């Protein structure tokens, strides 16, 4: 079956511009996560959505970062006024239920010039 | 604060050898310890996972050893193959935080033919 998909796969933007990254989770998965993978570093949690509950935004690095999940499915991560330190691979994962495996998408590579 | 520490950063093993990657954690609330495998340009994929009620779990050539008192766990890859060359991440989560994963820094494994 279809896995987690993300778009675009690559995004190059100029410093100061806003960007939107999209995640399509596996159908029926109730939980959705965003992580960031910076060059040479591990994965860093950003935000978590579970059903209709308020999202856990505790990992967002600044107020320039926001995310929403519409209809309990597709999610969009928005970065406003991008900075060079925002350059990273942004990974989305979804999970069917508590205690189950998180399935990752291929990521969006963001480059801020 | 880095809650999961992983070593070594890189590892080179000959085909047929044993690859060993170690992780240590600080948060005693963690109750789920997965290992992820990541190939270039791909998202991480779950390899094997363990919960603290067992000290070892084996799946094919992959084994997790878990030491709860030492707060350490390790991945052993037996009969390593060139196709195992990838980046490996250990991670940990606890049920009270939505199962969000805290990752180690990653180990780049190279298996020479």
Short mmCIF file of C-alpha atoms in Angstrom, two decimals:
data_model
loop_
_atom_site.label_atom_id
_atom_site.label_comp_id
_atom_site.label_asym_id
_atom_site.label_seq_id
_atom_site.Cartn_x
_atom_site.Cartn_y
_atom_site.Cartn_z
CA UNK A 1 0.00 0.00 0.00
CA UNK A 2 0.93 3.66 -0.22
CA UNK A 3 3.32 4.97 2.38
CA UNK A 4 3.79 8.45 3.76
CA UNK A 5 4.36 10.94 0.98
CA UNK A 6 5.89 14.39 1.19
CA UNK A 7 6.13 17.26 -1.24
CA UNK A 8 8.11 18.86 -2.59
CA UNK A 9 11.08 16.52 -2.39
CA UNK A 10 13.44 19.47 -2.68
CA UNK A 11 12.89 23.16 -2.06
CA UNK A 12 15.35 25.98 -2.55
CA UNK A 13 14.27 29.35 -1.24
CA UNK A 14 15.77 32.71 -0.53
CA UNK A 15 16.33 33.92 2.98
CA UNK A 16 13.28 35.78 4.25
CA UNK A 17 10.75 33.91 2.10
CA UNK A 18 7.97 31.73 3.48
CA UNK A 19 7.77 28.02 2.60
CA UNK A 20 5.11 25.34 2.95
CA UNK A 21 5.93 21.65 3.20
CA UNK A 22 3.24 19.04 2.76
CA UNK A 23 2.76 15.60 4.27
CA UNK A 24 0.23 12.95 3.25
CA UNK A 25 0.14 10.29 5.96
CA UNK A 26 -0.86 6.68 5.52
CA UNK A 27 -4.64 6.47 5.25
CA UNK A 28 -6.27 5.81 8.60
CA UNK A 29 -3.24 6.75 10.69
CA UNK A 30 -4.39 8.91 13.58
CA UNK A 31 -1.05 10.31 14.66
CA UNK A 32 1.27 12.51 12.59
CA UNK A 33 4.72 13.83 13.49
CA UNK A 34 7.15 16.29 11.99
CA UNK A 35 10.89 15.92 12.59
CA UNK A 36 13.88 17.87 11.32
CA UNK A 37 17.18 16.31 10.31
CA UNK A 38 20.02 18.76 10.03
CA UNK A 39 23.25 17.90 8.21
CA UNK A 40 25.30 15.42 10.21
CA UNK A 41 22.83 15.40 13.08
CA UNK A 42 20.11 13.18 14.35
CA UNK A 43 16.41 13.75 14.02
CA UNK A 44 14.78 16.46 16.10
CA UNK A 45 11.08 16.37 17.03
CA UNK A 46 9.07 19.39 15.93
CA UNK A 47 5.33 18.81 16.38
CA UNK A 48 2.80 16.00 16.93
CA UNK A 49 -0.87 15.67 15.99
CA UNK A 50 -3.16 13.02 17.47
CA UNK A 51 -6.70 12.85 16.17
CA UNK A 52 -8.70 15.93 17.13
CA UNK A 53 -6.56 16.75 20.17
CA UNK A 54 -4.57 19.95 20.41
CA UNK A 55 -1.16 19.42 18.81
CA UNK A 56 2.03 19.10 20.85
CA UNK A 57 4.07 22.03 19.55
CA UNK A 58 6.82 21.77 22.14
CA UNK A 59 9.54 20.98 19.60
CA UNK A 60 9.02 23.95 17.30
CA UNK A 61 12.26 25.99 17.42
CA UNK A 62 10.68 29.43 17.01
CA UNK A 63 7.39 31.18 16.30
CA UNK A 64 8.34 31.28 12.63
CA UNK A 65 7.39 27.61 12.51
CA UNK A 66 3.77 26.45 12.46
CA UNK A 67 1.85 23.42 11.29
CA UNK A 68 -1.70 22.38 10.74
CA UNK A 69 -3.47 19.18 9.97
CA UNK A 70 -6.68 19.41 8.00
CA UNK A 71 -9.45 16.84 8.32
CA UNK A 72 -7.25 14.58 10.37
CA UNK A 73 -5.19 13.74 7.30
CA UNK A 74 -2.89 16.02 5.30
CA UNK A 75 -0.51 18.25 7.23
CA UNK A 76 1.35 21.38 6.21
CA UNK A 77 4.46 22.70 7.94
CA UNK A 78 4.98 26.41 7.34
CA UNK A 79 8.22 28.27 7.95
CA UNK A 80 7.94 32.03 7.78
CA UNK A 81 10.83 34.40 7.03
CA UNK A 82 13.21 31.50 6.42
CA UNK A 83 16.76 31.69 7.75
CA UNK A 84 19.85 29.80 6.60
CA UNK A 85 19.82 27.72 9.78
CA UNK A 86 16.43 26.36 8.68
CA UNK A 87 18.19 24.39 5.93
CA UNK A 88 17.57 20.72 6.72
CA UNK A 89 15.56 17.68 5.72
CA UNK A 90 12.06 17.84 7.13
CA UNK A 91 10.59 14.42 7.77
CA UNK A 92 6.99 13.49 8.40
CA UNK A 93 5.87 10.27 10.09
CA UNK A 94 2.50 8.75 10.82
CA UNK A 95 1.32 6.09 13.23
CA UNK A 96 -1.83 4.00 13.32
CA UNK A 97 -2.33 3.87 17.07
CA UNK A 98 -0.42 4.27 20.34
CA UNK A 99 2.31 1.73 20.68
CA UNK A 100 2.60 1.16 16.95
CA UNK A 101 5.51 1.86 14.65
CA UNK A 102 6.03 5.30 13.15
CA UNK A 103 6.32 5.21 9.37
CA UNK A 104 8.46 7.94 7.84
CA UNK A 105 8.13 9.69 4.53
CA UNK A 106 11.12 10.39 2.27
CA UNK A 107 11.45 13.96 3.54
CA UNK A 108 11.68 17.41 2.00
CA UNK A 109 15.17 18.82 1.63
CA UNK A 110 14.98 22.56 2.30
CA UNK A 111 17.85 24.80 1.28
CA UNK A 112 17.75 28.47 2.27
CA UNK A 113 20.17 30.60 0.26
CA UNK B 1 20.01 18.28 26.57
CA UNK B 2 20.88 15.19 24.55
CA UNK B 3 18.76 12.46 26.09
CA UNK B 4 19.99 9.62 23.87
CA UNK B 5 23.70 9.31 23.15
CA UNK B 6 24.89 7.04 20.33
CA UNK B 7 28.31 5.69 19.45
CA UNK B 8 30.32 5.29 17.38
CA UNK B 9 29.66 8.08 14.90
CA UNK B 10 30.99 5.90 12.08
CA UNK B 11 31.86 2.24 11.75
CA UNK B 12 33.64 0.22 9.09
CA UNK B 13 33.23 -3.55 9.11
CA UNK B 14 34.31 -6.30 6.78
CA UNK B 15 31.68 -8.45 5.09
CA UNK B 16 30.71 -11.27 7.41
CA UNK B 17 31.76 -9.39 10.52
CA UNK B 18 29.70 -8.19 13.46
CA UNK B 19 28.61 -4.56 13.63
CA UNK B 20 27.89 -3.18 17.11
CA UNK B 21 26.31 0.20 17.80
CA UNK B 22 25.66 1.45 21.31
CA UNK B 23 23.19 3.88 22.84
CA UNK B 24 22.69 5.28 26.31
CA UNK B 25 19.67 7.16 27.60
CA UNK B 26 18.92 9.36 30.58
CA UNK B 27 15.14 9.50 30.86
CA UNK B 28 13.93 6.56 32.96
CA UNK B 29 10.38 7.12 31.65
CA UNK B 30 11.40 5.81 28.23
CA UNK B 31 9.65 2.51 27.56
CA UNK B 32 10.16 1.88 23.86
CA UNK B 33 13.52 1.62 22.12
CA UNK B 34 13.54 1.27 18.32
CA UNK B 35 16.41 1.20 15.87
CA UNK B 36 15.96 2.84 12.48
CA UNK B 37 17.92 2.28 9.27
CA UNK B 38 18.25 5.13 6.79
CA UNK B 39 19.61 5.00 3.25
CA UNK B 40 20.65 8.20 1.43
CA UNK B 41 17.65 10.14 0.17
CA UNK B 42 15.18 7.98 2.06
CA UNK B 43 13.30 8.32 5.29
CA UNK B 44 14.24 6.19 8.29
CA UNK B 45 12.72 2.70 8.37
CA UNK B 46 12.13 0.69 11.52
CA UNK B 47 14.58 -2.18 11.83
CA UNK B 48 13.85 -3.67 15.23
CA UNK B 49 12.48 -2.45 18.55
CA UNK B 50 12.47 -3.54 22.18
CA UNK B 51 10.58 -2.74 25.37
CA UNK B 52 12.32 -2.83 28.77
CA UNK B 53 10.60 -5.99 29.97
CA UNK B 54 13.07 -8.12 27.98
CA UNK B 55 16.87 -7.99 27.82
CA UNK B 56 17.31 -9.17 24.26
CA UNK B 57 15.36 -9.36 21.01
CA UNK B 58 16.52 -11.04 17.84
CA UNK B 59 15.14 -10.73 14.33
CA UNK B 60 17.19 -12.49 11.70
CA UNK B 61 20.71 -11.04 11.71
CA UNK B 62 19.70 -8.12 13.94
CA UNK B 63 19.73 -8.27 17.75
CA UNK B 64 18.99 -5.64 20.36
CA UNK B 65 20.58 -6.08 23.77
CA UNK B 66 19.01 -4.01 26.56
CA UNK B 67 20.44 -3.24 29.99
CA UNK B 68 17.83 -1.41 32.05
CA UNK B 69 20.01 -0.81 35.12
CA UNK B 70 22.77 0.73 33.01
CA UNK B 71 20.27 2.59 30.81
CA UNK B 72 22.00 1.27 27.72
CA UNK B 73 20.98 -0.66 24.64
CA UNK B 74 22.86 -1.84 21.60
CA UNK B 75 22.31 -3.13 18.09
CA UNK B 76 24.27 -6.11 16.85
CA UNK B 77 24.30 -6.92 13.14
CA UNK B 78 25.62 -10.42 12.56
CA UNK B 79 27.19 -11.52 9.27
CA UNK B 80 27.22 -7.90 8.08
CA UNK B 81 26.68 -7.42 4.35
CA UNK B 82 27.51 -4.54 1.98
CA UNK B 83 23.77 -3.96 1.63
CA UNK B 84 23.67 -3.11 5.34
CA UNK B 85 25.74 0.01 4.64
CA UNK B 86 23.49 2.81 5.85
CA UNK B 87 23.01 5.22 8.74
CA UNK B 88 21.54 3.69 11.88
CA UNK B 89 19.67 5.66 14.53
CA UNK B 90 18.67 4.50 17.95
CA UNK B 91 15.65 6.18 19.49
CA UNK B 92 13.51 6.15 22.58
CA UNK B 93 10.04 7.23 23.55
CA UNK B 94 7.63 7.15 26.46
CA UNK B 95 3.88 6.77 26.37
CA UNK B 96 3.19 10.06 28.13
CA UNK B 97 4.56 12.23 25.33
CA UNK B 98 2.56 10.85 22.46
CA UNK B 99 5.31 8.39 21.67
CA UNK B 100 7.39 11.09 20.03
CA UNK B 101 10.84 9.73 19.36
CA UNK B 102 14.07 11.08 20.79
CA UNK B 103 16.88 10.04 18.47
CA UNK B 104 20.56 9.40 18.89
CA UNK B 105 23.02 11.20 16.63
CA UNK B 106 23.31 8.32 14.17
CA UNK B 107 26.03 5.88 13.11
CA UNK B 108 27.20 5.66 9.54
CA UNK B 109 27.96 1.99 8.86
CA UNK B 110 30.10 0.90 5.94
CA UNK B 111 30.45 -2.81 5.22
CA UNK B 112 33.33 -3.53 2.89
CA UNK B 113 33.02 -6.45 0.47
#
